[in-house]
Amino acid sequence: MQGDNGTAQKKKRMSCGLEIDCPKCIKIALQDASNDGFHFVVTYAIHPQFARDVTGSKVPYLISRTDRLLSSTDWSRLIVGKINDDALDVDSDIPHVAFKSKALLSQELGFAVHLGLPATMIKLPQAKNPIGAHQIWINLPMVHPSRYSSICDEEENMWERWNHFRTYCCYDRRIGLALDLPNIQHLPSQLEIDRWVGEPQFVLSKPHQDIIRKFMNLDVQYIIRGPHPKGGDYKKYTSYINFLGKKLFESNATTEYIQGCEDYLQSPLQPLTENLESMIYEVFEKDQVKYIEYQRAIQTALHDLPQTGEMPVVIVVGAGRGPLVQAALNASYLLHRPIKLYALEKNPYAINTLQDRIINEWHERVTLVRGDMRYIEITEKADILVSELLGSFGDNELSPECLDGAQRFLKPNGISIPTSYTSFLAPLQSTKIYNEILNNRPHDKSIQNIYETPYIVHLVNYYQISPSQEVYTFTHPNWNKEIDNDRFGQLEFVASQSCLLTGFIGYFETVLYKNVMLSINPQTYSEGMVSWFPIIFSLMEPVYVKEGEKIKMSFWRMHAEDKVWYQWCLDSPIQTGMINPNGRSFFIKTH
Amino acid sequence: MQGDNGTAQKKKRMSCGLEIDCPKCIKIALQDASNDGFHFVVTYAIHPQFARDVTGSKVPYLISRTDRLLSSTDWSRLIVGKINDDALDVDSDIPHVAFKSKALLSQELGFAVHLGLPATMIKLPQAKNPIGAHQIWINLPMVHPSRYSSICDEEENMWERWNHFRTYCCYDRRIGLALDLPNIQHLPSQLEIDRWVGEPQFVLSKPHQDIIRKFMNLDVQYIIRGPHPKGGDYKKYTSYINFLGKKLFESNATTEYIQGCEDYLQSPLQPLTENLESMIYEVFEKDQVKYIEYQRAIQTALHDLPQTGEMPVVIVVGAGRGPLVQAALNASYLLHRPIKLYALEKNPYAINTLQDRIINEWHERVTLVRGDMRYIEITEKADILVSELLGSFGDNELSPECLDGAQRFLKPNGISIPTSYTSFLAPLQSTKIYNEILNNRPHDKSIQNIYETPYIVHLVNYYQISPSQEVYTFTHPNWNKEIDNDRFGQLEFVASQSCLLTGFIGYFETVLYKNVMLSINPQTYSEGMVSWFPIIFSLMEPVYVKEGEKIKMSFWRMHAEDKVWYQWCLDSPIQTGMINPNGRSFFIKTH
């Protein structure tokens, strides 16, 4: 389960810029564009009309328009620079061409930095000259003309070239993508589009976003113009924007809770050793889907119990502030079948809430027991033991260990809800997440430590390379004499196209009871459920995988006296060292 | 000179809370307080009516009101907790009293954390039990009753007790102050008040501030109630709030530029080796006071020049985007005395702006020279050499080295504007700044490195222990055969009351020409000037200084082939090691 997303909430907005090569007056062009509903203008940082001099010794010393044409606030919010690509060839084999091009490029980028532009757009160079400073948008076509043009012999793969370049630049997060969309008749496959979605698209700076927010409040229309469509066909632009708009609407339809968490790293909770706070309980309790399914499971199980003279005993372990207690009461009420209900909890502050509800809402129909489910005693045995101890990977909040301890309260033929849960893994491409981990490194943690730590993430800017696969399962109750909760799984995925493997995504499915399930695994996702985001197990360094190659990996769940941990490694296409061996960087405390 | 303050700008707001001990219903109390214009409520986290049980085994398990009375958002934004101090004595000599008190305190703080309260207010404990987690407001009277009551024999100094406690807690920034104001007749001295101002007062959390901003937009009145004034005399409260309001108004009257920079650390600029950006020029150019004084100085100097047949030559070195060029043109116009004006600049992007102004504004009346003033050649010699190369400490942006180089352009009897500048230092108490340095440590820098680096800061939460003193002076032109720009100063201050020395504040004064001065030294401050904030030289660790004790320190300006640096140390009341020896952590590049 993930915690709260704090004050990070923000609304998703569409942002639309207009590319103008050589406006006569930048102030008027900006005004016009803004009147037309655009949020920013993309234009040459250095106006091509200026006779350019790289040495800087030619008089007059003009290299471009004066910076005093706009306030620095406007330069830094409303203008995205554009490099005079056509006049440059930094990768030329002719030395003096390459030399002069590099000097011009450096001047253009320097002037962009001087103006304080939020970013500069440039065509994808060959990987001879890495670009360091400044925010750069690499402009390239999603599909190279060589694919559909009969003139070119060999097809040039744009993703491969991009991947080569950004690897060369060490996945620098200041390098983003500005993709040209192909004509309708040349659209790439869905698979290729998905891979592009996994690439870091350019993101607007904070002040930029603020401007956009303002425009949104005015309810402006999205009007697209140029860049100089050859055939005068605007349709492909407008239809793409409509497509984006629809996507935006869908994303707005999900609950507010998820918004603002996109690609935001959270540490997994350790509820066994740390008390949850009021706000986290409140967030969990808002998940309708989850508790409706729990109620269905309890109701079905209750219905299945043979009618003896005695009232069925239901024990909720880890009752929190009482949502499962309420679900059990509801199920009992709907079946007209009275139950004896116990609520077990260890957090004294949640107990305070439970006690209040028992007195004021539940009219003493619930018995409160205080303590750790692994050690406390209850005189009565349960017909149904209900718990919600599952994390994003199923077992990662130690549900197995807790329920093994709690099943002492269960009658020999008693039912555990959940009955079982299964963990899943899928290969991931996301340099965004790879960079996020690095950029959020705490002072006291090493690079090794942060990549060996799993994170809970609402993934957005990513590409799942292959469908998820099952790793292992836990079933409850487990009446084996010796209970072994260690697990091992070895999985083999196939890359259906070339990609960059940065780690693995973890999901879980659980059978609450019989056919009542919860799942965050994409293939079986419980529609509308928001309590869990996936968990990420990273690699130390991204690995390039060719189309058709196998991605083989090994995954362990292990334990020591006072902790449980995961460790993993990649076996193919290359063999990596063990990641998080002995839980050296991350483990879950059991005491 | 300081750079831009980015998007950190925010408005100053007054925040006013109401203390209510035991409201019947917290929701209604909150509503009432909000209607009365209060921004938050201070109340017991654990309501005293609950029979409290530390062991947690007594049934029913109620320890306080249920957390479901308010949403977690309201708890975390509108309620500041208050400890039942009167019922506690964690420092008691009776073991079972101390034991139970500690358990109760831990329960109260635990519940505050559970609720997500932004802070908890507690009376100053003896320094036996440091308080770690959570945001704590230490509540204590500004003046202890022992000072004015005849019952007490010995006066208890509240600042000393507070200082002892927070030193014990390692200056933890989560520990703030909530000061009770004394009656009008018992007000402390101005000196004591100044020292309290140097202490970290409680600061509201971000969401809290947002709420306040909302209230401010409604233009609410500030109404003060209780806490239970004994004599029913509200006047001292309202008059204090009026005093605060007046202070607020004054602070609003300063330019917008300064707002939002309070106690914000900036690195000194290195304009000699790095080009300034457009935004920084724009900020500087807005300082009216500075350029009016420069214009006055140029006009006076021009007036003093003997009337020969030739036009006086004025050279502006480091012309930037031209504010001093404009000042020189103005001075010439006002005196009806034509001049020959040169503008020297090395930044190619600022030159672009200058060139544009020469063509379109100044009608070719200015000659532009491109290059580094230390190396470039100009055929003509100047009567007046104008520059603005001063940093917050005067020489810290290498004005001495630059002007020594540029005086080649000056006639033997020519005038340099500025003519001289002097650096000043004063002892500083500010644990706020001490903590800010630590909290802003970049990943790749050591603790030693960050405390050996000077910072430019708009000081607000600080106490200047003693008036500033002169350290050294530079004068231009300097026709000595050998120019030595190294300096050494040893200063001796006296602490007029006990205090905590955390570092030194640096200021400068400059004589532009004759009686035309600029100063950021408090004793001679140029009213309304905003271009410079003070510079801070920190100690590695705060040092307690007793009333009347001497603060002795040594300060060096030194150089090597390619750099200039400062190093300093404290000689008394304790001797510290040398700070920043050989410029190991901070230096100014000369090449």
Short mmCIF file of C-alpha atoms in Angstrom, two decimals, chain A residues 7 46 50 53-57 59-68 70-73 75-77 106-116 207 276-279 281-282 285 321 347-353 355-357 359 361 368-370 438-445, chain B residues 7 46 50 53-57 59-68 70-73 75-77 106-111 113-116 206-207 276-279 281-282 285 321 347-353 355-357 359 361 368-370 438-445:
data_model
loop_
_atom_site.label_atom_id
_atom_site.label_comp_id
_atom_site.label_asym_id
_atom_site.label_seq_id
_atom_site.Cartn_x
_atom_site.Cartn_y
_atom_site.Cartn_z
CA THR A 7 0.66 18.28 -1.19
CA ILE A 46 19.48 33.75 -32.69
CA PHE A 50 21.86 38.54 -38.39
CA ASP A 53 30.28 36.07 -36.65
CA VAL A 54 31.73 33.39 -34.45
CA THR A 55 34.94 35.15 -33.56
CA GLY A 56 33.02 38.07 -32.09
CA SER A 57 35.51 40.56 -33.47
CA VAL A 59 31.90 45.37 -35.79
CA PRO A 60 29.03 45.97 -35.12
CA TYR A 61 28.95 43.27 -32.50
CA LEU A 62 25.32 42.27 -33.07
CA ILE A 63 24.60 38.55 -32.98
CA SER A 64 20.83 38.67 -32.52
CA ARG A 65 17.88 40.75 -31.40
CA THR A 66 18.49 42.61 -28.15
CA ASP A 67 17.44 40.86 -24.96
CA ARG A 68 15.63 44.03 -23.90
CA LEU A 70 11.16 41.16 -23.70
CA SER A 71 11.44 41.12 -19.93
CA SER A 72 13.59 38.31 -18.58
CA THR A 73 10.42 36.84 -17.07
CA TRP A 75 12.03 35.03 -22.07
CA SER A 76 12.16 32.48 -19.32
CA ARG A 77 8.46 31.55 -19.46
CA SER A 106 27.91 27.01 -28.76
CA GLN A 107 27.01 30.65 -29.45
CA GLU A 108 23.33 29.80 -29.96
CA LEU A 109 23.18 27.74 -26.75
CA GLY A 110 25.14 30.43 -24.90
CA PHE A 111 22.67 33.09 -25.97
CA ALA A 112 19.77 30.83 -24.94
CA VAL A 113 21.33 30.51 -21.47
CA HIS A 114 21.91 34.29 -21.39
CA LEU A 115 18.23 34.89 -22.15
CA GLY A 116 17.25 32.33 -19.51
CA PRO A 207 6.82 29.01 -13.99
CA LEU A 276 0.60 4.39 10.31
CA GLU A 277 -0.61 7.95 10.64
CA SER A 278 -4.17 9.22 10.57
CA MET A 279 -3.81 10.65 7.07
CA TYR A 281 -5.65 5.48 7.15
CA GLU A 282 -7.95 8.15 5.76
CA GLU A 285 -10.46 4.11 3.60
CA ARG A 321 -9.54 2.58 12.05
CA ASN A 347 -1.42 0.99 17.02
CA PRO A 348 -2.69 2.74 20.20
CA TYR A 349 -3.86 5.78 18.24
CA ALA A 350 -5.89 3.71 15.77
CA ILE A 351 -7.28 1.83 18.78
CA ASN A 352 -8.49 5.15 20.14
CA THR A 353 -10.54 5.58 16.96
CA GLN A 355 -12.87 2.36 20.66
CA ASP A 356 -14.75 5.54 19.81
CA ARG A 357 -16.56 3.82 16.93
CA ILE A 359 -19.06 3.10 21.64
CA GLU A 361 -21.30 3.78 16.00
CA LEU A 368 -11.51 -4.78 20.74
CA VAL A 369 -8.25 -6.62 21.36
CA ARG A 370 -5.04 -4.70 21.66
CA LEU A 438 19.37 9.42 -8.67
CA ASN A 439 17.90 12.88 -8.23
CA ASN A 440 16.15 11.99 -5.00
CA ARG A 441 19.18 10.48 -3.31
CA PRO A 442 19.31 11.36 0.38
CA HIS A 443 22.61 12.75 1.67
CA ASP A 444 23.45 9.72 3.72
CA LYS A 445 22.85 7.07 1.05
CA THR B 7 10.75 32.22 -8.16
CA ILE B 46 -4.97 14.93 24.14
CA PHE B 50 -9.90 11.65 29.23
CA ASP B 53 -3.66 5.43 30.95
CA VAL B 54 -0.04 5.12 29.94
CA THR B 55 0.15 1.35 29.85
CA GLY B 56 -2.65 1.21 27.31
CA SER B 57 -4.16 -1.85 28.92
CA VAL B 59 -10.48 -0.74 28.91
CA PRO B 60 -11.99 1.24 27.22
CA TYR B 61 -8.89 2.13 25.29
CA LEU B 62 -9.77 5.79 24.81
CA ILE B 63 -6.92 8.26 25.19
CA SER B 64 -8.47 11.26 23.47
CA ARG B 65 -11.10 12.49 21.05
CA THR B 66 -11.33 10.39 17.89
CA ASP B 67 -9.24 11.51 14.95
CA ARG B 68 -12.34 11.25 12.76
CA LEU B 70 -11.74 16.41 11.62
CA SER B 71 -10.34 15.43 8.25
CA SER B 72 -6.63 14.77 8.27
CA THR B 73 -6.23 17.87 6.10
CA TRP B 75 -5.69 18.42 11.60
CA SER B 76 -2.54 19.05 9.59
CA ARG B 77 -3.36 22.64 8.66
CA SER B 106 5.59 10.42 24.65
CA GLN B 107 1.91 9.50 24.27
CA GLU B 108 0.90 13.12 23.67
CA LEU B 109 3.63 13.64 21.08
CA GLY B 110 2.82 10.27 19.50
CA PHE B 111 -0.82 11.23 19.14
CA VAL B 113 2.27 12.75 15.05
CA HIS B 114 -0.63 10.35 14.42
CA LEU B 115 -2.95 13.30 13.76
CA GLY B 116 -0.33 14.89 11.53
CA LYS B 206 3.58 25.32 3.62
CA PRO B 207 -0.11 24.16 3.57
CA LEU B 276 26.11 37.04 -16.01
CA GLU B 277 22.68 36.20 -17.41
CA SER B 278 20.08 38.59 -18.77
CA MET B 279 17.87 38.25 -15.70
CA TYR B 281 21.48 42.39 -15.34
CA GLU B 282 17.78 43.24 -15.35
CA GLU B 285 19.42 47.82 -13.39
CA ARG B 321 23.88 46.19 -20.57
CA ASN B 347 30.33 39.16 -22.19
CA PRO B 348 29.36 38.73 -25.89
CA TYR B 349 25.65 38.57 -25.06
CA ALA B 350 25.72 41.81 -23.05
CA ILE B 351 27.71 43.33 -25.91
CA ASN B 352 24.85 42.43 -28.21
CA THR B 353 22.56 44.55 -26.05
CA GLN B 355 25.50 47.42 -29.60
CA ASP B 356 21.75 47.58 -30.06
CA ARG B 357 21.45 50.53 -27.64
CA ILE B 359 22.56 52.10 -32.67
CA GLU B 361 19.18 54.73 -28.33
CA LEU B 368 32.13 49.85 -27.79
CA VAL B 369 35.28 47.89 -26.92
CA ARG B 370 35.12 44.17 -26.54
CA LEU B 438 23.49 22.40 6.70
CA ASN B 439 20.09 21.82 5.14
CA ASN B 440 21.19 23.09 1.74
CA ARG B 441 24.31 20.96 1.50
CA PRO B 442 24.82 19.69 -2.05
CA HIS B 443 25.48 15.97 -2.42
CA ASP B 444 29.08 16.37 -3.44
CA LYS B 445 30.17 18.71 -0.65
#
